[in-house]
């Protein structure tokens, strides 16, 4: 069993920066591929970024490449999403997730979800 708790959401102006955190407890953090998803009001949940179990591979949605960076600290069992220059249309609840491998993350075959943290980007 894995518990995921997101934090760091809030109100941010377009063009500023925000860092989200996801604290994991339970099984060893490095046993899973980890990722971020988001769900805007009235829209389906969508993939944002992820890395493999080893951390050696990362994947980003085209819309966030070059602006968002995913990282993790295995010693702290914590994953991060650095959001630079967010856009108003990226207002959403951001969820962290884990799965057996990166492919599963990309196919949204997630084993565990956090409850999400709301990010509101003002123009």
Tab-separated table of N, CA, C and O in Angstrom:
chain	number	residue	atom	x	y	z
A	1	UNK	N	0.851	-1.192	0.000
A	1	UNK	CA	0.000	0.000	0.000
A	1	UNK	C	0.887	1.242	0.000
A	1	UNK	O	1.898	1.289	0.693
A	2	UNK	N	0.502	2.220	-0.773
A	2	UNK	CA	1.241	3.474	-0.873
A	2	UNK	C	0.267	4.620	-0.653
A	2	UNK	O	-0.843	4.627	-1.202
A	3	UNK	N	0.672	5.576	0.137
A	3	UNK	CA	-0.109	6.790	0.325
A	3	UNK	C	0.651	7.953	-0.306
A	3	UNK	O	1.859	8.103	-0.090
A	4	UNK	N	-0.064	8.750	-1.062
A	4	UNK	CA	0.527	9.902	-1.743
A	4	UNK	C	-0.195	11.163	-1.297
A	4	UNK	O	-1.436	11.215	-1.341
A	5	UNK	N	0.572	12.153	-0.895
A	5	UNK	CA	-0.027	13.404	-0.438
A	5	UNK	C	0.633	14.565	-1.165
A	5	UNK	O	1.842	14.797	-1.008
A	6	UNK	N	-0.164	15.278	-1.939
A	6	UNK	CA	0.338	16.432	-2.677
A	6	UNK	C	0.245	17.694	-1.824
A	6	UNK	O	-0.621	17.813	-0.951
A	7	UNK	N	1.125	18.634	-2.113
A	7	UNK	CA	1.080	19.932	-1.457
A	7	UNK	C	1.731	20.955	-2.372
A	7	UNK	O	2.377	20.599	-3.364
A	8	UNK	N	1.559	22.223	-2.020
A	8	UNK	CA	2.211	23.283	-2.776
A	8	UNK	C	1.313	24.015	-3.749
A	8	UNK	O	1.746	24.989	-4.365
A	9	UNK	N	0.092	23.556	-3.894
A	9	UNK	CA	-0.823	24.247	-4.792
A	9	UNK	C	-1.250	25.588	-4.235
A	9	UNK	O	-0.988	25.914	-3.072
A	10	UNK	N	-1.900	26.372	-5.066
A	10	UNK	CA	-2.369	27.676	-4.636
A	10	UNK	C	-2.563	28.571	-5.830
A	10	UNK	O	-2.666	28.120	-6.969
A	11	UNK	N	-2.594	29.858	-5.548
A	11	UNK	CA	-2.791	30.853	-6.590
A	11	UNK	C	-1.439	31.369	-7.064
A	11	UNK	O	-0.595	31.752	-6.244
A	12	UNK	N	-1.241	31.357	-8.359
A	12	UNK	CA	0.011	31.838	-8.944
A	12	UNK	C	-0.339	32.666	-10.173
A	12	UNK	O	-1.305	32.372	-10.875
A	13	UNK	N	0.455	33.678	-10.421
A	13	UNK	CA	0.229	34.502	-11.605
A	13	UNK	C	0.895	33.858	-12.814
A	13	UNK	O	1.962	33.217	-12.688
A	14	UNK	N	0.302	34.030	-13.940
A	14	UNK	CA	0.891	33.530	-15.173
A	14	UNK	C	2.301	34.096	-15.318
A	14	UNK	O	2.524	35.293	-15.087
A	15	UNK	N	3.241	33.223	-15.654
A	15	UNK	CA	4.613	33.657	-15.819
A	15	UNK	C	5.472	33.504	-14.579
A	15	UNK	O	6.710	33.580	-14.668
A	16	UNK	N	4.844	33.298	-13.434
A	16	UNK	CA	5.619	33.083	-12.211
A	16	UNK	C	6.006	31.611	-12.098
A	16	UNK	O	6.006	30.888	-13.095
A	17	UNK	N	6.339	31.197	-10.883
A	17	UNK	CA	6.745	29.809	-10.680
A	17	UNK	C	6.050	29.232	-9.463
A	17	UNK	O	5.671	29.968	-8.536
A	18	UNK	N	5.929	27.926	-9.476
A	18	UNK	CA	5.317	27.218	-8.359
A	18	UNK	C	5.907	25.821	-8.321
A	18	UNK	O	6.152	25.213	-9.380
A	19	UNK	N	6.126	25.312	-7.117
A	19	UNK	CA	6.629	23.949	-7.002
A	19	UNK	C	5.649	23.106	-6.204
A	19	UNK	O	5.297	23.436	-5.073
A	20	UNK	N	5.253	22.021	-6.808
A	20	UNK	CA	4.383	21.060	-6.139
A	20	UNK	C	5.233	19.939	-5.553
A	20	UNK	O	6.263	19.580	-6.114
A	21	UNK	N	4.757	19.390	-4.448
A	21	UNK	CA	5.426	18.254	-3.820
A	21	UNK	C	4.452	17.105	-3.673
A	21	UNK	O	3.248	17.309	-3.528
A	22	UNK	N	5.000	15.908	-3.702
A	22	UNK	CA	4.209	14.709	-3.458
A	22	UNK	C	5.000	13.830	-2.502
A	22	UNK	O	6.045	13.292	-2.862
A	23	UNK	N	4.496	13.702	-1.296
A	23	UNK	CA	5.149	12.867	-0.292
A	23	UNK	C	4.540	11.475	-0.325
A	23	UNK	O	3.314	11.321	-0.283
A	24	UNK	N	5.399	10.481	-0.382
A	24	UNK	CA	4.938	9.099	-0.461
A	24	UNK	C	5.284	8.344	0.812
A	24	UNK	O	6.345	8.560	1.401
A	25	UNK	N	4.409	7.486	1.216
A	25	UNK	CA	4.676	6.619	2.364
A	25	UNK	C	4.185	5.219	2.020
A	25	UNK	O	3.353	5.024	1.135
A	26	UNK	N	4.720	4.251	2.726
A	26	UNK	CA	4.361	2.878	2.433
A	26	UNK	C	5.544	2.162	1.837
A	26	UNK	O	6.634	2.182	2.382
A	27	UNK	N	5.341	1.566	0.691
A	27	UNK	CA	6.412	0.844	0.054
A	27	UNK	C	7.523	1.795	-0.385
A	27	UNK	O	7.340	2.981	-0.498
A	28	UNK	N	8.683	1.214	-0.591
A	28	UNK	CA	9.844	1.997	-0.969
A	28	UNK	C	9.536	2.847	-2.202
A	28	UNK	O	9.037	2.361	-3.204
A	29	UNK	N	9.850	4.107	-2.074
A	29	UNK	CA	9.566	5.085	-3.107
A	29	UNK	C	10.128	4.656	-4.452
A	29	UNK	O	9.477	4.790	-5.484
A	30	UNK	N	11.320	4.124	-4.448
A	30	UNK	CA	11.985	3.788	-5.708
A	30	UNK	C	11.451	2.505	-6.331
A	30	UNK	O	11.946	2.074	-7.368
A	31	UNK	N	10.430	1.895	-5.730
A	31	UNK	CA	9.840	0.690	-6.298
A	31	UNK	C	8.863	1.001	-7.423
A	31	UNK	O	8.377	0.076	-8.092
A	32	UNK	N	8.551	2.271	-7.638
A	32	UNK	CA	7.521	2.651	-8.587
A	32	UNK	C	8.005	3.711	-9.563
A	32	UNK	O	8.873	4.529	-9.236
A	33	UNK	N	7.396	3.702	-10.720
A	33	UNK	CA	7.461	4.866	-11.592
A	33	UNK	C	6.480	5.888	-11.016
A	33	UNK	O	5.427	5.518	-10.481
A	34	UNK	N	6.838	7.155	-11.103
A	34	UNK	CA	6.020	8.205	-10.494
A	34	UNK	C	5.671	9.253	-11.534
A	34	UNK	O	6.472	9.515	-12.453
A	35	UNK	N	4.538	9.876	-11.339
A	35	UNK	CA	4.163	10.893	-12.312
A	35	UNK	C	3.166	11.897	-11.775
A	35	UNK	O	2.640	11.746	-10.675
A	36	UNK	N	2.940	12.917	-12.585
A	36	UNK	CA	1.955	13.959	-12.298
A	36	UNK	C	0.896	13.979	-13.395
A	36	UNK	O	1.226	13.864	-14.588
A	37	UNK	N	-0.331	14.156	-12.981
A	37	UNK	CA	-1.460	14.348	-13.880
A	37	UNK	C	-2.193	15.608	-13.431
A	37	UNK	O	-1.960	16.110	-12.324
A	38	UNK	N	-3.083	16.081	-14.264
A	38	UNK	CA	-3.909	17.220	-13.870
A	38	UNK	C	-5.294	17.086	-14.483
A	38	UNK	O	-5.471	16.450	-15.508
A	39	UNK	N	-6.242	17.724	-13.822
A	39	UNK	CA	-7.610	17.711	-14.315
A	39	UNK	C	-8.216	19.089	-14.144
A	39	UNK	O	-8.376	19.557	-13.015
A	40	UNK	N	-8.486	19.719	-15.267
A	40	UNK	CA	-9.119	21.029	-15.264
A	40	UNK	C	-10.628	20.858	-15.155
A	40	UNK	O	-11.167	19.800	-15.495
A	41	UNK	N	-11.319	21.890	-14.710
A	41	UNK	CA	-12.778	21.808	-14.581
A	41	UNK	C	-13.434	21.419	-15.900
A	41	UNK	O	-13.164	22.023	-16.950
A	42	UNK	N	-14.259	20.407	-15.858
A	42	UNK	CA	-14.989	19.987	-17.040
A	42	UNK	C	-14.177	19.204	-18.050
A	42	UNK	O	-14.669	18.902	-19.141
A	43	UNK	N	-12.942	18.876	-17.692
A	43	UNK	CA	-12.079	18.152	-18.633
A	43	UNK	C	-11.612	16.845	-18.025
A	43	UNK	O	-11.704	16.632	-16.819
A	44	UNK	N	-11.097	15.970	-18.899
A	44	UNK	CA	-10.571	14.702	-18.420
A	44	UNK	C	-9.192	14.896	-17.798
A	44	UNK	O	-8.480	15.862	-18.098
A	45	UNK	N	-8.851	13.962	-16.935
A	45	UNK	CA	-7.518	13.983	-16.354
A	45	UNK	C	-6.494	13.719	-17.442
A	45	UNK	O	-6.684	12.843	-18.284
A	46	UNK	N	-5.397	14.464	-17.400
A	46	UNK	CA	-4.376	14.306	-18.429
A	46	UNK	C	-2.987	14.184	-17.828
A	46	UNK	O	-2.701	14.703	-16.752
A	47	UNK	N	-2.155	13.518	-18.563
A	47	UNK	CA	-0.768	13.307	-18.154
A	47	UNK	C	0.025	14.606	-18.240
A	47	UNK	O	-0.153	15.398	-19.168
A	48	UNK	N	0.913	14.809	-17.275
A	48	UNK	CA	1.780	15.991	-17.278
A	48	UNK	C	3.247	15.587	-17.414
A	48	UNK	O	3.953	16.048	-18.312
A	49	UNK	N	3.724	14.756	-16.495
A	49	UNK	CA	5.137	14.381	-16.495
A	49	UNK	C	5.321	13.127	-15.654
A	49	UNK	O	4.513	12.838	-14.767
A	50	UNK	N	6.406	12.402	-15.920
A	50	UNK	CA	6.681	11.187	-15.154
A	50	UNK	C	8.130	10.802	-15.292
A	50	UNK	O	8.833	11.257	-16.209
A	51	UNK	N	8.586	9.978	-14.376
A	51	UNK	CA	9.895	9.369	-14.543
A	51	UNK	C	9.811	7.884	-14.200
A	51	UNK	O	8.893	7.416	-13.545
A	52	UNK	N	10.790	7.148	-14.687
A	52	UNK	CA	10.827	5.698	-14.491
A	52	UNK	C	11.202	5.360	-13.056
A	52	UNK	O	11.589	6.227	-12.271
A	53	UNK	N	11.113	4.095	-12.729
A	53	UNK	CA	11.474	3.662	-11.373
A	53	UNK	C	12.888	4.077	-11.007
A	53	UNK	O	13.143	4.536	-9.892
A	54	UNK	N	13.780	3.920	-11.924
A	54	UNK	CA	15.179	4.265	-11.648
A	54	UNK	C	15.411	5.764	-11.660
A	54	UNK	O	16.424	6.249	-11.142
A	55	UNK	N	14.469	6.484	-12.242
A	55	UNK	CA	14.665	7.923	-12.386
A	55	UNK	C	15.482	8.290	-13.607
A	55	UNK	O	15.668	9.470	-13.902
A	56	UNK	N	15.938	7.272	-14.337
A	56	UNK	CA	16.787	7.546	-15.477
A	56	UNK	C	16.049	8.030	-16.708
A	56	UNK	O	16.652	8.624	-17.607
A	57	UNK	N	14.762	7.776	-16.766
A	57	UNK	CA	13.961	8.212	-17.901
A	57	UNK	C	12.866	9.161	-17.439
A	57	UNK	O	12.258	8.942	-16.389
A	58	UNK	N	12.647	10.204	-18.200
A	58	UNK	CA	11.552	11.119	-17.906
A	58	UNK	C	10.706	11.314	-19.167
A	58	UNK	O	11.185	11.124	-20.284
A	59	UNK	N	9.487	11.693	-18.947
A	59	UNK	CA	8.577	11.958	-20.051
A	59	UNK	C	7.705	13.150	-19.680
A	59	UNK	O	7.293	13.282	-18.519
A	60	UNK	N	7.456	13.999	-20.653
A	60	UNK	CA	6.649	15.189	-20.430
A	60	UNK	C	5.574	15.311	-21.504
A	60	UNK	O	5.806	14.952	-22.669
A	61	UNK	N	4.450	15.856	-21.125
A	61	UNK	CA	3.464	16.237	-22.123
A	61	UNK	C	4.055	17.360	-22.967
A	61	UNK	O	4.797	18.206	-22.448
A	62	UNK	N	3.739	17.365	-24.241
A	62	UNK	CA	4.300	18.394	-25.130
A	62	UNK	C	3.992	19.797	-24.630
A	62	UNK	O	4.802	20.715	-24.772
A	63	UNK	N	2.842	19.961	-24.032
A	63	UNK	CA	2.403	21.295	-23.622
A	63	UNK	C	3.237	21.885	-22.488
A	63	UNK	O	3.209	23.102	-22.276
A	64	UNK	N	3.968	21.037	-21.766
A	64	UNK	CA	4.737	21.548	-20.619
A	64	UNK	C	6.250	21.442	-20.818
A	64	UNK	O	7.011	21.917	-19.979
A	65	UNK	N	6.666	20.828	-21.905
A	65	UNK	CA	8.102	20.668	-22.140
A	65	UNK	C	8.801	22.012	-22.146
A	65	UNK	O	8.341	22.973	-22.741
A	66	UNK	N	9.918	22.066	-21.451
A	66	UNK	CA	10.694	23.290	-21.386
A	66	UNK	C	10.246	24.236	-20.289
A	66	UNK	O	10.949	25.210	-19.985
A	67	UNK	N	9.100	23.985	-19.683
A	67	UNK	CA	8.607	24.863	-18.609
A	67	UNK	C	8.460	24.129	-17.281
A	67	UNK	O	8.704	24.709	-16.226
A	68	UNK	N	8.073	22.883	-17.314
A	68	UNK	CA	7.886	22.098	-16.093
A	68	UNK	C	9.033	21.097	-15.971
A	68	UNK	O	9.519	20.559	-16.968
A	69	UNK	N	9.420	20.840	-14.728
A	69	UNK	CA	10.466	19.856	-14.478
A	69	UNK	C	10.042	18.935	-13.351
A	69	UNK	O	9.645	19.398	-12.271
A	70	UNK	N	10.133	17.642	-13.605
A	70	UNK	CA	9.822	16.657	-12.584
A	70	UNK	C	11.122	16.188	-11.946
A	70	UNK	O	12.143	16.054	-12.622
A	71	UNK	N	11.083	15.971	-10.654
A	71	UNK	CA	12.264	15.478	-9.957
A	71	UNK	C	11.823	14.723	-8.709
A	71	UNK	O	10.641	14.751	-8.353
A	72	UNK	N	12.758	14.069	-8.082
A	72	UNK	CA	12.401	13.373	-6.848
A	72	UNK	C	13.605	13.274	-5.935
A	72	UNK	O	14.754	13.338	-6.384
A	73	UNK	N	13.333	13.096	-4.669
A	73	UNK	CA	14.354	12.915	-3.654
A	73	UNK	C	14.033	11.589	-2.974
A	73	UNK	O	13.118	11.516	-2.141
A	74	UNK	N	14.762	10.550	-3.331
A	74	UNK	CA	14.467	9.225	-2.782
A	74	UNK	C	14.645	9.186	-1.266
A	74	UNK	O	13.909	8.493	-0.569
A	75	UNK	N	15.613	9.921	-0.755
A	75	UNK	CA	15.853	9.926	0.689
A	75	UNK	C	14.658	10.486	1.448
A	75	UNK	O	14.401	10.095	2.587
A	76	UNK	N	13.938	11.399	0.816
A	76	UNK	CA	12.775	12.013	1.457
A	76	UNK	C	11.464	11.397	0.983
A	76	UNK	O	10.395	11.826	1.412
A	77	UNK	N	11.549	10.427	0.086
A	77	UNK	CA	10.338	9.829	-0.495
A	77	UNK	C	9.401	10.900	-1.035
A	77	UNK	O	8.182	10.849	-0.819
A	78	UNK	N	9.967	11.848	-1.716
A	78	UNK	CA	9.196	12.989	-2.198
A	78	UNK	C	9.494	13.258	-3.666
A	78	UNK	O	10.644	13.186	-4.096
A	79	UNK	N	8.437	13.562	-4.392
A	79	UNK	CA	8.544	13.926	-5.796
A	79	UNK	C	8.114	15.377	-5.953
A	79	UNK	O	7.287	15.864	-5.171
A	80	UNK	N	8.665	16.044	-6.942
A	80	UNK	CA	8.366	17.454	-7.137
A	80	UNK	C	7.951	17.732	-8.577
A	80	UNK	O	8.320	17.001	-9.496
A	81	UNK	N	7.213	18.805	-8.747
A	81	UNK	CA	6.941	19.319	-10.080
A	81	UNK	C	7.189	20.824	-10.026
A	81	UNK	O	6.439	21.559	-9.371
A	82	UNK	N	8.259	21.242	-10.652
A	82	UNK	CA	8.577	22.661	-10.752
A	82	UNK	C	7.847	23.212	-11.961
A	82	UNK	O	8.066	22.762	-13.080
A	83	UNK	N	6.978	24.167	-11.710
A	83	UNK	CA	6.162	24.755	-12.774
A	83	UNK	C	6.655	26.171	-13.017
A	83	UNK	O	6.466	27.055	-12.169
A	84	UNK	N	7.284	26.382	-14.141
A	84	UNK	CA	7.734	27.717	-14.524
A	84	UNK	C	6.832	28.254	-15.633
A	84	UNK	O	6.421	27.529	-16.519
A	85	UNK	N	6.556	29.524	-15.559
A	85	UNK	CA	5.705	30.190	-16.546
A	85	UNK	C	4.393	29.449	-16.774
A	85	UNK	O	4.025	29.154	-17.932
A	86	UNK	N	3.668	29.152	-15.725
A	86	UNK	CA	2.370	28.488	-15.936
A	86	UNK	C	1.407	29.413	-16.661
A	86	UNK	O	1.549	30.647	-16.619
A	87	UNK	N	0.422	28.810	-17.311
A	87	UNK	CA	-0.551	29.563	-18.089
A	87	UNK	C	-1.935	29.443	-17.438
A	87	UNK	O	-2.225	28.437	-16.784
A	88	UNK	N	-2.791	30.400	-17.643
A	88	UNK	CA	-4.137	30.330	-17.040
A	88	UNK	C	-4.884	29.045	-17.404
A	88	UNK	O	-5.627	28.507	-16.562
A	89	UNK	N	-4.675	28.553	-18.593
A	89	UNK	CA	-5.373	27.326	-19.003
A	89	UNK	C	-4.833	26.084	-18.297
A	89	UNK	O	-5.385	24.989	-18.460
A	90	UNK	N	-3.783	26.253	-17.524
A	90	UNK	CA	-3.238	25.135	-16.748
A	90	UNK	C	-3.789	25.110	-15.329
A	90	UNK	O	-3.312	24.339	-14.491
A	91	UNK	N	-4.768	25.934	-15.081
A	91	UNK	CA	-5.494	25.851	-13.820
A	91	UNK	C	-6.161	24.491	-13.730
A	91	UNK	O	-6.899	24.086	-14.640
A	92	UNK	N	-5.864	23.763	-12.654
A	92	UNK	CA	-6.359	22.393	-12.541
A	92	UNK	C	-6.021	21.847	-11.169
A	92	UNK	O	-5.239	22.443	-10.417
A	93	UNK	N	-6.604	20.707	-10.875
A	93	UNK	CA	-6.163	19.931	-9.728
A	93	UNK	C	-5.031	19.028	-10.225
A	93	UNK	O	-5.204	18.320	-11.219
A	94	UNK	N	-3.916	19.083	-9.542
A	94	UNK	CA	-2.757	18.299	-9.923
A	94	UNK	C	-2.638	17.104	-8.988
A	94	UNK	O	-2.670	17.263	-7.766
A	95	UNK	N	-2.496	15.932	-9.611
A	95	UNK	CA	-2.434	14.684	-8.870
A	95	UNK	C	-1.086	14.014	-9.072
A	95	UNK	O	-0.552	14.008	-10.186
A	96	UNK	N	-0.577	13.412	-8.037
A	96	UNK	CA	0.571	12.543	-8.236
A	96	UNK	C	0.095	11.100	-8.261
A	96	UNK	O	-0.982	10.776	-7.737
A	97	UNK	N	0.879	10.269	-8.888
A	97	UNK	CA	0.483	8.891	-9.107
A	97	UNK	C	1.710	8.009	-9.181
A	97	UNK	O	2.808	8.482	-9.485
A	98	UNK	N	1.505	6.734	-8.911
A	98	UNK	CA	2.592	5.787	-9.093
A	98	UNK	C	2.065	4.522	-9.755
A	98	UNK	O	0.880	4.188	-9.635
A	99	UNK	N	2.945	3.860	-10.447
A	99	UNK	CA	2.592	2.657	-11.172
A	99	UNK	C	3.826	1.773	-11.281
A	99	UNK	O	4.924	2.168	-10.918
A	100	UNK	N	3.595	0.588	-11.819
A	100	UNK	CA	4.682	-0.390	-11.860
A	100	UNK	C	5.860	0.074	-12.720
A	100	UNK	O	7.021	-0.221	-12.420
A	101	UNK	N	5.558	0.779	-13.803
A	101	UNK	CA	6.617	1.225	-14.693
A	101	UNK	C	6.164	2.462	-15.455
A	101	UNK	O	5.010	2.887	-15.351
A	102	UNK	N	7.077	3.041	-16.205
A	102	UNK	CA	6.784	4.294	-16.902
A	102	UNK	C	5.682	4.103	-17.952
A	102	UNK	O	4.812	4.972	-18.095
A	103	UNK	N	5.716	2.994	-18.651
A	103	UNK	CA	4.690	2.749	-19.665
A	103	UNK	C	3.303	2.744	-19.037
A	103	UNK	O	2.337	3.288	-19.594
A	104	UNK	N	3.184	2.163	-17.880
A	104	UNK	CA	1.891	2.137	-17.188
A	104	UNK	C	1.436	3.549	-16.837
A	104	UNK	O	0.251	3.880	-16.967
A	105	UNK	N	2.375	4.367	-16.396
A	105	UNK	CA	2.025	5.766	-16.110
A	105	UNK	C	1.491	6.423	-17.383
A	105	UNK	O	0.451	7.087	-17.368
A	106	UNK	N	2.211	6.255	-18.466
A	106	UNK	CA	1.827	6.914	-19.717
A	106	UNK	C	0.473	6.415	-20.233
A	106	UNK	O	-0.239	7.136	-20.926
A	107	UNK	N	0.112	5.205	-19.872
A	107	UNK	CA	-1.190	4.650	-20.265
A	107	UNK	C	-2.240	4.854	-19.185
A	107	UNK	O	-3.341	4.324	-19.288
A	108	UNK	N	-1.875	5.630	-18.175
A	108	UNK	CA	-2.762	5.926	-17.044
A	108	UNK	C	-3.231	4.641	-16.348
A	108	UNK	O	-4.350	4.570	-15.830
A	109	UNK	N	-2.389	3.665	-16.332
A	109	UNK	CA	-2.655	2.437	-15.564
A	109	UNK	C	-1.972	2.615	-14.214
A	109	UNK	O	-0.909	2.039	-13.945
A	110	UNK	N	-2.597	3.418	-13.409
A	110	UNK	CA	-2.005	3.874	-12.154
A	110	UNK	C	-2.420	2.945	-11.023
A	110	UNK	O	-3.582	2.552	-10.917
A	111	UNK	N	-1.477	2.654	-10.162
A	111	UNK	CA	-1.777	1.834	-8.991
A	111	UNK	C	-2.305	2.674	-7.829
A	111	UNK	O	-3.197	2.240	-7.102
A	112	UNK	N	-1.715	3.838	-7.657
A	112	UNK	CA	-2.117	4.697	-6.541
A	112	UNK	C	-2.195	6.148	-7.004
A	112	UNK	O	-1.338	6.614	-7.773
A	113	UNK	N	-3.201	6.843	-6.484
A	113	UNK	CA	-3.380	8.267	-6.737
A	113	UNK	C	-3.355	9.029	-5.425
A	113	UNK	O	-3.792	8.524	-4.392
A	114	UNK	N	-2.847	10.252	-5.490
A	114	UNK	CA	-3.035	11.166	-4.386
A	114	UNK	C	-4.397	11.829	-4.521
A	114	UNK	O	-5.127	11.594	-5.495
A	115	UNK	N	-4.740	12.673	-3.561
A	115	UNK	CA	-6.045	13.338	-3.589
A	115	UNK	C	-6.010	14.640	-4.369
A	115	UNK	O	-7.061	15.226	-4.634
A	116	UNK	N	-4.823	15.113	-4.709
A	116	UNK	CA	-4.697	16.286	-5.553
A	116	UNK	C	-4.490	17.574	-4.797
A	116	UNK	O	-4.827	17.703	-3.621
A	117	UNK	N	-3.919	18.533	-5.516
A	117	UNK	CA	-3.742	19.877	-4.988
A	117	UNK	C	-4.136	20.853	-6.090
A	117	UNK	O	-3.760	20.681	-7.247
A	118	UNK	N	-4.907	21.865	-5.731
A	118	UNK	CA	-5.439	22.801	-6.711
A	118	UNK	C	-4.425	23.892	-7.033
A	118	UNK	O	-3.892	24.542	-6.125
A	119	UNK	N	-4.192	24.076	-8.311
A	119	UNK	CA	-3.356	25.161	-8.799
A	119	UNK	C	-4.233	26.087	-9.635
A	119	UNK	O	-4.875	25.645	-10.583
A	120	UNK	N	-4.241	27.346	-9.250
A	120	UNK	CA	-5.002	28.343	-9.988
A	120	UNK	C	-4.033	29.363	-10.556
A	120	UNK	O	-3.275	29.982	-9.799
A	121	UNK	N	-4.046	29.503	-11.861
A	121	UNK	CA	-3.137	30.417	-12.537
A	121	UNK	C	-3.939	31.618	-13.012
A	121	UNK	O	-4.847	31.496	-13.830
A	122	UNK	N	-3.602	32.769	-12.486
A	122	UNK	CA	-4.320	33.982	-12.859
A	122	UNK	C	-3.597	34.703	-13.984
A	122	UNK	O	-2.370	34.640	-14.098
A	123	UNK	N	-4.359	35.394	-14.796
A	123	UNK	CA	-3.761	36.108	-15.945
A	123	UNK	C	-3.398	37.530	-15.579
A	123	UNK	O	-3.713	38.020	-14.514
